[in-house]
Coordinates of N, CA and C in Angstrom, one line a residue:
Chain A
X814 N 0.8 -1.2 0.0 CA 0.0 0.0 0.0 C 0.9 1.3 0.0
X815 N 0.2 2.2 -0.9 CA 0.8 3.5 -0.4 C 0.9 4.1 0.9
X816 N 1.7 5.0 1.5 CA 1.7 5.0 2.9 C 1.8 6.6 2.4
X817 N 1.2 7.9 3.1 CA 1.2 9.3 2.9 C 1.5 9.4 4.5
X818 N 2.5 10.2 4.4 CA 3.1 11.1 5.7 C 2.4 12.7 5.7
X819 N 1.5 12.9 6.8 CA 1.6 14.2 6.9 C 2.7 15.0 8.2
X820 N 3.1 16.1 8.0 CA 3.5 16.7 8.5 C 3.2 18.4 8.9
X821 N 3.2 19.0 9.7 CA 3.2 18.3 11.4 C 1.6 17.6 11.6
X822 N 1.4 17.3 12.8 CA 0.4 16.9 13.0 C -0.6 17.6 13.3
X823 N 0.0 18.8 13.9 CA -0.4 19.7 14.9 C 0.1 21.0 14.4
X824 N -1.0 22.1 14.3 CA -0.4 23.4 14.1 C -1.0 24.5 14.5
X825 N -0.3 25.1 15.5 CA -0.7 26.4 16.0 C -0.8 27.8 15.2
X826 N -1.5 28.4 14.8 CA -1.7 29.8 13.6 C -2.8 30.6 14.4
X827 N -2.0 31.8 14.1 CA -3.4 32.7 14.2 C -3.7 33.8 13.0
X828 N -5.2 34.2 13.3 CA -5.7 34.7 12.0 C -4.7 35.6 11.1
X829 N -4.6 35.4 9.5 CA -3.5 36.0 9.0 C -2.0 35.4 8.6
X830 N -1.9 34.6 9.2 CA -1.0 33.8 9.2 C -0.6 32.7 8.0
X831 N 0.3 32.7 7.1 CA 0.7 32.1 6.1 C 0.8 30.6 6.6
X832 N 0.1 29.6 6.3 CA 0.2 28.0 6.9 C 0.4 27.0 5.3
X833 N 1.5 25.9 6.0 CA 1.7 25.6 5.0 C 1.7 23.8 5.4
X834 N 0.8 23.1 4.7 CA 0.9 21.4 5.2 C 2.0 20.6 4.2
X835 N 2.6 19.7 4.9 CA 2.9 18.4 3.9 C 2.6 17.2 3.5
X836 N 2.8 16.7 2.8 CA 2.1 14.8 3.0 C 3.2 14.3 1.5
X837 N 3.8 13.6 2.7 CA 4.9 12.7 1.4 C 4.4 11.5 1.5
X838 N 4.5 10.9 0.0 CA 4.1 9.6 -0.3 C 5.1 8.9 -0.7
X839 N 5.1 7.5 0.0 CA 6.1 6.4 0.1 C 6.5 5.7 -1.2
X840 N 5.7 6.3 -2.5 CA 6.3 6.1 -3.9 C 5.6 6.7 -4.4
X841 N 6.0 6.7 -6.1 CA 5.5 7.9 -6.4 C 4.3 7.8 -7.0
X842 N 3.4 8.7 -6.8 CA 1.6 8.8 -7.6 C 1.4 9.9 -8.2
X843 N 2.4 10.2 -9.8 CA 2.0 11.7 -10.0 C 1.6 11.9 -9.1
X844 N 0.3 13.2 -10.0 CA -0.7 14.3 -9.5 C -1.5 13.6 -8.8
X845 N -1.6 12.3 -8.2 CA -3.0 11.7 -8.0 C -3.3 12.0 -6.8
X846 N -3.6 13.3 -6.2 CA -3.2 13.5 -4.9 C -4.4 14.9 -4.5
X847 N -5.4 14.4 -3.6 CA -5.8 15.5 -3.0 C -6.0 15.7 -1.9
X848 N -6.4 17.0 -1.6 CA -6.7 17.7 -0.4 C -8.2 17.5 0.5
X849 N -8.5 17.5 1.5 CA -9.5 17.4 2.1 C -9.4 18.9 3.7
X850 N -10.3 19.3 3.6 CA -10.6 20.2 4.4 C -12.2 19.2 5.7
X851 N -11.7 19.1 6.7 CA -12.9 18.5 8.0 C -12.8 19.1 9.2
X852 N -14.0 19.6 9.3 CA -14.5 20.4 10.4 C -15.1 19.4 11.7
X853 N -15.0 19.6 13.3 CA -15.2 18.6 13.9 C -17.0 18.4 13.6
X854 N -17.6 17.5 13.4 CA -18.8 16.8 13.4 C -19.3 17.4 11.8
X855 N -18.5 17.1 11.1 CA -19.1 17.6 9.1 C -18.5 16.7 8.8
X856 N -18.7 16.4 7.6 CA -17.9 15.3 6.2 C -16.7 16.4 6.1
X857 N -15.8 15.4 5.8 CA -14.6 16.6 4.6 C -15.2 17.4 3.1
X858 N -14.4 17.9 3.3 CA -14.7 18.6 2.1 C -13.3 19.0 0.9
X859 N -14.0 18.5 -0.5 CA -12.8 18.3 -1.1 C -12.5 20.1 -1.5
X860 N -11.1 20.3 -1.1 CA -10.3 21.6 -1.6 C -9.2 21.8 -2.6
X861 N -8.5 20.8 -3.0 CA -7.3 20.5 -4.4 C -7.9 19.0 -4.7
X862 N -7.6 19.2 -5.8 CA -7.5 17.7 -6.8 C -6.2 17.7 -7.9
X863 N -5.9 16.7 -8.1 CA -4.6 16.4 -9.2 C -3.9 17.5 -8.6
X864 N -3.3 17.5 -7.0 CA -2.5 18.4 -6.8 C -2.3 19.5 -6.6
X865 N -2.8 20.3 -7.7 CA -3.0 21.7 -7.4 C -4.0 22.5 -8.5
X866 N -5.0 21.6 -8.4 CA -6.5 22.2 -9.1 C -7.3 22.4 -7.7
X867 N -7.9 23.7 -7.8 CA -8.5 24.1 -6.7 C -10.0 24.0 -7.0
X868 N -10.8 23.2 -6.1 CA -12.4 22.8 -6.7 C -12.7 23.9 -6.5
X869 N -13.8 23.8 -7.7 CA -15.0 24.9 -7.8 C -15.5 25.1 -6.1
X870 N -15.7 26.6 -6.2 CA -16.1 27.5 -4.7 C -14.8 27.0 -3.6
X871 N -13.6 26.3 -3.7 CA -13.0 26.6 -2.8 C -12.0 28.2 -2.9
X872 N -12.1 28.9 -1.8 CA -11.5 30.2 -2.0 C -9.8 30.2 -2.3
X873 N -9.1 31.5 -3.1 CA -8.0 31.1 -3.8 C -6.9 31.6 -2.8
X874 N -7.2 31.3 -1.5 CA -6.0 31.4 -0.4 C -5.1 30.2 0.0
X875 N -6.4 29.2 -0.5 CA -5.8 27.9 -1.1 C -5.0 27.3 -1.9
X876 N -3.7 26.3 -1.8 CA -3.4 26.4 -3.3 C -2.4 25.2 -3.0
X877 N -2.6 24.2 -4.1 CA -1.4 22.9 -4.0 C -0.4 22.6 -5.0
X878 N 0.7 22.2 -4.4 CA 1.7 22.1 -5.3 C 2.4 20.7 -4.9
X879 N 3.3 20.1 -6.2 CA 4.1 18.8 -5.8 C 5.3 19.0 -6.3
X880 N 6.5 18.4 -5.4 CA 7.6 18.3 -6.1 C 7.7 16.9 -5.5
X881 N 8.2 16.0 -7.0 CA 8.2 14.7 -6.8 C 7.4 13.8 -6.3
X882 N 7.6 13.9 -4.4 CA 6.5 12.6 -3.8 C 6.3 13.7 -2.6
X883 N 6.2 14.7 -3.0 CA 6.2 15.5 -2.0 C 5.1 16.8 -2.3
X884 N 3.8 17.0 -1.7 CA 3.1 17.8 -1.8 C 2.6 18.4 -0.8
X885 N 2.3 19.6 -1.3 CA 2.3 21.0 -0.1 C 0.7 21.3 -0.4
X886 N 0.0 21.7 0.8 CA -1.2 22.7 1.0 C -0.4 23.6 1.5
X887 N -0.8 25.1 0.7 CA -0.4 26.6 1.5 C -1.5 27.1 1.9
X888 N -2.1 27.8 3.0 CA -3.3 28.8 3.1 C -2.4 29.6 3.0
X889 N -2.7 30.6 2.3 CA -2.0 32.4 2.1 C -2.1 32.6 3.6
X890 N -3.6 33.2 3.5 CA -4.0 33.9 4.5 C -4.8 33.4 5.5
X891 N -4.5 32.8 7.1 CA -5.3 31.9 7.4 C -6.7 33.1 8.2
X892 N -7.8 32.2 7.7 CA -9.7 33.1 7.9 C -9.7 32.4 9.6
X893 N -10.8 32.5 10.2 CA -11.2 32.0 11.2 C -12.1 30.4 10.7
X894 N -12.6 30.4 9.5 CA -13.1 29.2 9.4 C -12.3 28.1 9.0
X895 N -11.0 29.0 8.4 CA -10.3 27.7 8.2 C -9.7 26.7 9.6
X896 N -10.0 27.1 10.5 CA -9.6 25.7 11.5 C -10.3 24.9 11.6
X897 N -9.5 24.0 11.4 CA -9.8 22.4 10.4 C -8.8 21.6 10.7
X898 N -9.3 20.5 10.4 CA -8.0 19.3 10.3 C -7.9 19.0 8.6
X899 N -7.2 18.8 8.1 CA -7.2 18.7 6.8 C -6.3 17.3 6.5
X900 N -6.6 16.8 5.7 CA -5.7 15.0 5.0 C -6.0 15.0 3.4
X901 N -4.7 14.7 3.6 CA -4.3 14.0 1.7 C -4.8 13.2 1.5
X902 N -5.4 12.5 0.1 CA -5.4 11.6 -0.6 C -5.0 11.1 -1.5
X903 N -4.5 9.8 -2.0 CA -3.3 9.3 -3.3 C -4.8 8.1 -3.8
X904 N -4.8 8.7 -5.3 CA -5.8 7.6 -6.0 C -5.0 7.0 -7.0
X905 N -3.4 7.5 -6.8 CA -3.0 6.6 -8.0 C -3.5 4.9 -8.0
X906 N -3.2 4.5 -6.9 CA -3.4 2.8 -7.2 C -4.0 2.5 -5.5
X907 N -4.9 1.5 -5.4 CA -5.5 0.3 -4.8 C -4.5 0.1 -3.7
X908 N -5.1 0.0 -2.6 CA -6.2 0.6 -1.9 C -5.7 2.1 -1.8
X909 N -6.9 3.1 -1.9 CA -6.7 4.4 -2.1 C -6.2 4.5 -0.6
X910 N -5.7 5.5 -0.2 CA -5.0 5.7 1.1 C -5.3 7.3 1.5
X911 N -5.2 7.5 2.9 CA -5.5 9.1 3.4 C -4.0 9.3 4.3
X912 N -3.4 10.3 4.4 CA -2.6 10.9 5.3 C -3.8 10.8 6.7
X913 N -2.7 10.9 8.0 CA -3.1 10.6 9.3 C -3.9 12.6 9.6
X914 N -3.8 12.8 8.9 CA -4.4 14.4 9.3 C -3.7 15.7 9.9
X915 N -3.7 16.5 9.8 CA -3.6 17.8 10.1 C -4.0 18.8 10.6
X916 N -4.2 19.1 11.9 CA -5.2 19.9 12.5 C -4.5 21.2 13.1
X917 N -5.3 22.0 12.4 CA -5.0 23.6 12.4 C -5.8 24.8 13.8
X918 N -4.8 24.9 14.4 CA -5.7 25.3 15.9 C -5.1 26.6 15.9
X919 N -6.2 27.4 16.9 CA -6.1 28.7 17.3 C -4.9 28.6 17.9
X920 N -3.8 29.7 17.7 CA -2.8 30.1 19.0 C -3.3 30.6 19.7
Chain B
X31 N -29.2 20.3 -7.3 CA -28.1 20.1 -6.7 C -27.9 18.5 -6.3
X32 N -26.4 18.3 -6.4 CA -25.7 16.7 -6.4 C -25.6 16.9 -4.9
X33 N -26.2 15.5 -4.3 CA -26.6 15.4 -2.7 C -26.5 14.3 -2.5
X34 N -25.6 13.3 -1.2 CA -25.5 12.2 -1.1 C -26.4 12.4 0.8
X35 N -27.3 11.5 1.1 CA -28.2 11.6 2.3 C -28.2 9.6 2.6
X36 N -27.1 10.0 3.4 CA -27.4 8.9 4.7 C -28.2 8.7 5.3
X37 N -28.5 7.0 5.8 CA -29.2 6.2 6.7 C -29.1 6.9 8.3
X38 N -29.7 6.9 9.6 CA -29.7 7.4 10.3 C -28.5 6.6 11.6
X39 N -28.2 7.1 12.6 CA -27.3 6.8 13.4 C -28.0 5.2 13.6
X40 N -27.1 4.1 13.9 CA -27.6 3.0 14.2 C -26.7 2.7 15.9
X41 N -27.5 1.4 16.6 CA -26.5 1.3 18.0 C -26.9 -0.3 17.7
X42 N -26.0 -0.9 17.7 CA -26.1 -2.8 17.6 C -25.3 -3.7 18.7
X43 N -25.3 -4.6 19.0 CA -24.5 -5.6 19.6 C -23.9 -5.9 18.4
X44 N -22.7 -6.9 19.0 CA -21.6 -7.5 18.3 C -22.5 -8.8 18.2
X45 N -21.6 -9.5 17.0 CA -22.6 -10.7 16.3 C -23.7 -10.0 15.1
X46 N -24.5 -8.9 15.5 CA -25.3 -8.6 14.9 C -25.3 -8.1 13.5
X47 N -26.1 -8.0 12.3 CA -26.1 -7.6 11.1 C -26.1 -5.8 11.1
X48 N -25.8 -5.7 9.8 CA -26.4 -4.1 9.7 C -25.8 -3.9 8.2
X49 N -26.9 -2.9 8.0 CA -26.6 -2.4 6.6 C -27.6 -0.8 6.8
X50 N -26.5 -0.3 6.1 CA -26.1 1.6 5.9 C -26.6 1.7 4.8
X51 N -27.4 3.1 4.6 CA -26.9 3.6 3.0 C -27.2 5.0 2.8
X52 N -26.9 5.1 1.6 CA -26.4 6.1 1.0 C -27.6 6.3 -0.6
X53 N -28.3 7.3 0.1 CA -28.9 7.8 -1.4 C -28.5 9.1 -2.1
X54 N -28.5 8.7 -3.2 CA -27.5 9.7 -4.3 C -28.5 10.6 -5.2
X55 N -28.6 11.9 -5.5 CA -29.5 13.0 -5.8 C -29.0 14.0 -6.8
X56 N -29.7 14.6 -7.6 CA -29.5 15.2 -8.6 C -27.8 14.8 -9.3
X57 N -27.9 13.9 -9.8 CA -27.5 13.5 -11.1 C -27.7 12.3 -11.2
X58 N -26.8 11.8 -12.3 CA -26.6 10.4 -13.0 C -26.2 9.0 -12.1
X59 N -27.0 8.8 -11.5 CA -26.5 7.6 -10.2 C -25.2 6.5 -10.8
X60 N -25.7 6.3 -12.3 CA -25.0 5.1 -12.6 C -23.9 5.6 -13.1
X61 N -23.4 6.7 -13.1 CA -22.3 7.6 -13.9 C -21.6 7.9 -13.2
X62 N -21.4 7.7 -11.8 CA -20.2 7.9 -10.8 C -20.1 6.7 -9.7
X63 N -18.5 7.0 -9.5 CA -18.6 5.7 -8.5 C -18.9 6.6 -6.6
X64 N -18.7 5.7 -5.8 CA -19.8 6.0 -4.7 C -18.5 5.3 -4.1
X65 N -18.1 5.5 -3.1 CA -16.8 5.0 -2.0 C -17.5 5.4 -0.6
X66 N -16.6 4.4 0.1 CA -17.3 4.3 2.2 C -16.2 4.7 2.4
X67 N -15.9 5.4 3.4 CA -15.1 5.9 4.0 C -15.1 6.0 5.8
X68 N -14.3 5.6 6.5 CA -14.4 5.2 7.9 C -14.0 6.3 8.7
X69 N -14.3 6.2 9.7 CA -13.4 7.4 10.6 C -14.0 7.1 12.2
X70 N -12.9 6.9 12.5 CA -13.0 6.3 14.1 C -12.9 7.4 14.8
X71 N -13.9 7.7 15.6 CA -14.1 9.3 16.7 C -12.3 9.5 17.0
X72 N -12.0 10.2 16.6 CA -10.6 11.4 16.9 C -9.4 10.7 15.9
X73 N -9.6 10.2 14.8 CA -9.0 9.4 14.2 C -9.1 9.7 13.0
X74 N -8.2 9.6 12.4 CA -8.3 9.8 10.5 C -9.2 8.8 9.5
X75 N -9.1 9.4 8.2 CA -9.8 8.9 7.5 C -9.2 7.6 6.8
X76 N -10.0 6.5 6.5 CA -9.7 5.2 6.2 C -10.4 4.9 5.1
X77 N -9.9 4.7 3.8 CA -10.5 4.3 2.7 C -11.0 2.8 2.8
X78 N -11.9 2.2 2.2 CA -13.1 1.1 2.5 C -12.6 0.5 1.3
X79 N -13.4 1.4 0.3 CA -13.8 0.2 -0.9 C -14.8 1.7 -1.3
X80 N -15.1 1.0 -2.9 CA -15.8 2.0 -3.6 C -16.0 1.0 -4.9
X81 N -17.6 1.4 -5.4 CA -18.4 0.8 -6.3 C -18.7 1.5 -7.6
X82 N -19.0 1.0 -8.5 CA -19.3 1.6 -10.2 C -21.1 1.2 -9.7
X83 N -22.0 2.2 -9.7 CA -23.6 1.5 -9.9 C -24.0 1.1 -11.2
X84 N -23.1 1.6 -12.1 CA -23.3 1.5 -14.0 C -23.2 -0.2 -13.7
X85 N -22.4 -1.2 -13.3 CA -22.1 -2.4 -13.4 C -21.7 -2.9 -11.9
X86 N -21.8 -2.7 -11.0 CA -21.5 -2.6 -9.9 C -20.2 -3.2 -9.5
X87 N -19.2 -2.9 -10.3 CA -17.8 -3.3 -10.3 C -17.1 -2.7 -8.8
X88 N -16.8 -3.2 -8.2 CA -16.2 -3.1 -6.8 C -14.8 -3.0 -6.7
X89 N -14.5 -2.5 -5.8 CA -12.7 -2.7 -5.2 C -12.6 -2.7 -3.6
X90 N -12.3 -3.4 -2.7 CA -12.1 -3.2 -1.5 C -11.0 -2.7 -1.0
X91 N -10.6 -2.3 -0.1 CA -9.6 -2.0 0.9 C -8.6 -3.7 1.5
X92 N -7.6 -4.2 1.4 CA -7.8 -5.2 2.0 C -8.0 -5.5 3.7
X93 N -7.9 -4.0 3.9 CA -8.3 -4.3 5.4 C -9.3 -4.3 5.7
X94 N -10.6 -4.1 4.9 CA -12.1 -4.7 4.8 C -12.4 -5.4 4.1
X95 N -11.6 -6.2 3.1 CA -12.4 -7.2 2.3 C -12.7 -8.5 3.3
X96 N -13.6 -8.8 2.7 CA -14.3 -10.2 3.7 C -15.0 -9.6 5.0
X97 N -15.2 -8.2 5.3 CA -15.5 -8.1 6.7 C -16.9 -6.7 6.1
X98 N -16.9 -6.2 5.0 CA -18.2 -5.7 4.6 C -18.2 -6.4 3.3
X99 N -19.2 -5.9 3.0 CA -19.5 -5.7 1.5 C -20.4 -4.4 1.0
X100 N -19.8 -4.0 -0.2 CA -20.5 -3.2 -0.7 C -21.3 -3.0 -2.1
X101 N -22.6 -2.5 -2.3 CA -23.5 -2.7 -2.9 C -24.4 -1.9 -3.3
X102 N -25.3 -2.1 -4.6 CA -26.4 -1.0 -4.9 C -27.4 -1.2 -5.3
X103 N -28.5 -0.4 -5.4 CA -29.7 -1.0 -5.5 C -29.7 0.3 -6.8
X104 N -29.6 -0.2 -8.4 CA -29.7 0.4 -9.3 C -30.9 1.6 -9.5
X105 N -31.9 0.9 -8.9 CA -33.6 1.1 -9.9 C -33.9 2.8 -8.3
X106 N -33.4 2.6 -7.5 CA -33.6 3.0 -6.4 C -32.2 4.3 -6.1
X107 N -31.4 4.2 -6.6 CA -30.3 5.5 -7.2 C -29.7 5.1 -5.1
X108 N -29.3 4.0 -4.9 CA -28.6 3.4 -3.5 C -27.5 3.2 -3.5
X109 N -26.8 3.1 -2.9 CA -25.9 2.8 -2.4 C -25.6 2.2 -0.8
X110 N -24.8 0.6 -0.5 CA -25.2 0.3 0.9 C -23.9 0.1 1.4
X111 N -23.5 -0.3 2.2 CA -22.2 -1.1 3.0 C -23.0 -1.8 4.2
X112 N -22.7 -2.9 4.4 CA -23.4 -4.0 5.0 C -22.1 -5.0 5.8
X113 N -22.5 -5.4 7.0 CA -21.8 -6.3 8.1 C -22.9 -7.4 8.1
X114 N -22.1 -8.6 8.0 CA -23.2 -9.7 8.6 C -22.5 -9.8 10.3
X115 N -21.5 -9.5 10.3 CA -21.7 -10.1 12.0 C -20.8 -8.6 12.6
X116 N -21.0 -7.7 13.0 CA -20.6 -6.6 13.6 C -19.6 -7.1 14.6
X117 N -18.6 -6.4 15.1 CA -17.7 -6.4 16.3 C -17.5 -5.0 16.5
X118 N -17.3 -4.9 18.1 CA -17.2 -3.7 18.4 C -16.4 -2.5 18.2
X119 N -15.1 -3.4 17.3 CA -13.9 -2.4 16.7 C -14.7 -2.1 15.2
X120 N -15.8 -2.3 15.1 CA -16.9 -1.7 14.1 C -17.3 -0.2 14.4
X121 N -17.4 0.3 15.4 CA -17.9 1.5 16.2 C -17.4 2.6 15.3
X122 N -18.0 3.6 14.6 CA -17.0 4.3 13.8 C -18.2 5.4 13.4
X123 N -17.9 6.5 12.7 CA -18.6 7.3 11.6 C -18.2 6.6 10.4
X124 N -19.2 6.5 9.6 CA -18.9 5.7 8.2 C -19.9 7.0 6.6
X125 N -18.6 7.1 6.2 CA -18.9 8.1 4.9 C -19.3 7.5 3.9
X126 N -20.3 8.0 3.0 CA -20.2 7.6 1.5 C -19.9 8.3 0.7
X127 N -19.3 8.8 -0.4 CA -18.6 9.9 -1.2 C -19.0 9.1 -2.5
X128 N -19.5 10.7 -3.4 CA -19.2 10.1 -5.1 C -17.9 11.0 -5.7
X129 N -17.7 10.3 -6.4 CA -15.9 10.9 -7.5 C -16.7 11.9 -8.1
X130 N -15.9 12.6 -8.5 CA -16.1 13.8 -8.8 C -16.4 14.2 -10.2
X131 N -15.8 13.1 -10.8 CA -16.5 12.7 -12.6 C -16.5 11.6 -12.5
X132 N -16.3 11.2 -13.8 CA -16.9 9.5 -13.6 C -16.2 8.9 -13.9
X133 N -14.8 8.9 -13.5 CA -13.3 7.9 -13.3 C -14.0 7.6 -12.0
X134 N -12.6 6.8 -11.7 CA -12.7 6.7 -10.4 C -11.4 7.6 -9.9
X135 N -11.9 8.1 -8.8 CA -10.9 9.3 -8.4 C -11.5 10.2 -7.1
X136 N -11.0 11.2 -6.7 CA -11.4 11.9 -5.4 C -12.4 11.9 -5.0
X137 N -13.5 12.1 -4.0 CA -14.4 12.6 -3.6 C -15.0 13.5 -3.3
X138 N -16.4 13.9 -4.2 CA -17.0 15.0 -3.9 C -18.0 15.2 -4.7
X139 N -19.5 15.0 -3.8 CA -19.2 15.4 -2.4 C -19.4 14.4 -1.5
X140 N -19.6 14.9 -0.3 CA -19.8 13.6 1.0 C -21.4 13.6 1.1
X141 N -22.1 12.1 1.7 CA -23.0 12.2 2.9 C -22.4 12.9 4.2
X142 N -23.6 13.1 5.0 CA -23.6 13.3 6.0 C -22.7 12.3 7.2
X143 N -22.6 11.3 6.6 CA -22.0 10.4 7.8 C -23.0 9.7 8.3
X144 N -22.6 8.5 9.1 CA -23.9 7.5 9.4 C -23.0 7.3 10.9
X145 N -23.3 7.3 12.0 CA -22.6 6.9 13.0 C -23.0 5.5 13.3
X146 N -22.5 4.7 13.9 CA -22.6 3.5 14.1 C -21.8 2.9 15.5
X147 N -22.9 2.5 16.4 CA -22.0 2.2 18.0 C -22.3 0.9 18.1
X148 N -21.6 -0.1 18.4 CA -21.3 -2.0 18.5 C -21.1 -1.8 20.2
X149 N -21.5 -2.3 20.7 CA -22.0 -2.1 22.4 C -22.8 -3.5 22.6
X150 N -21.9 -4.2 23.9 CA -23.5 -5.2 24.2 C -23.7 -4.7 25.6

């Protein structure tokens, strides 16, 4: 199976603040890689696909990039709603796999 | 609007059966695939398995194959995930997500979630 590392686990920001996630994958999956935004007691919600396509209505403070096996979520500017836990996903191949998550807290 | 609406919170014993679902709204039921998705209270997300309703071509997780199955009811625009014998490391929120076009690929959007508590 693919195995996705996020990094950190845990992140302290306050409003305004430039945040930036990782999630390396244990081989390589192109672009096949997205973002998930989860609020405590909602579904996720998808934010990048193939990387660094930003879905329709997600706002452009958002934004993903990959170098190699290694892909970044940046929030520009972090809002008050964005505190969230957020996790990757790799659809290159079977069984699709999620990063362990990311959760974005008030300082 | 494209809307996936979950079965209501369930509470079972272990041993017991159960089956979840997932009804799929404003669009083409048979034109996207439909995926479960697990999440254990304070815990990340766990890919399952995910179904084609056009042919109901499946793929599981191997850490759930043999321990659900997953399924659709064509005529009725469904989607299920079903236990014949529950245990209590079953206890979980359980998602249904359609891809986002009609590969197979990300999700979006989600149900609501179905909570599910295995307690005797």
């Amino acid at each position: 199976d693919i195995q996705l590392t996020q990094s950190p686990s845990f992140l302290s920001a306050s409003v305004g603040d430039r945040v930036t996630i990782t999630c390396r994958a244990s081989q390589g999956i192109n672009s096949y890689l997205a973002w998930y935004q989860q609020k405590p007691g909602k579904a996720p919600k998808l934010l990048i696909y193939a990387a660094s396509t930003l879905q329709s209505g997600v706002p452009v403070r958002f934004s993903g990039s990959r170098s190699g096996t290694e892909f970044t979520l940046t929030i520009t500017r972090l809002e008050p709603e964005d505190f969230a836990t957020y996790s990757c996903q790799q659809v290159r191949s079977y069984p699709w796999t999620f990063g362990q998550g990311t959760k974005v807290e008030l300082k | 609007e494209v809307k996936l609406v979950q079965s209501g919170a369930e509470v079972k014993k272990p041993g017991e059966s159960l089956k979840i679902s997932c009804q799929g709204s404003g669009y083409n039921f048979l034109s996207y695939w439909i995926g479960w998705v697990r999440q254990v209270p304070g815990k990340g997300l766990e890919w399952m398995g995910i179904i084609y309703p056009g042919d109901s071509k499946t793929k599981y997780s191997p850490s759930f194959q043999g321990r659900v199955t997953i399924s659709v009811d064509q005529s009725n625009n469904v989607a299920y995930l079903q236990w014949s014998s529950l245990q209590a490391s079953d206890s979980a929120m359980y998602f249904c997500a359609r891809s986002l076009d009609s590969t197979d690929n990300w999700f979006d959007p989600w149900g609501q979630g179905t909570l599910v508590t295995v307690s005797s």
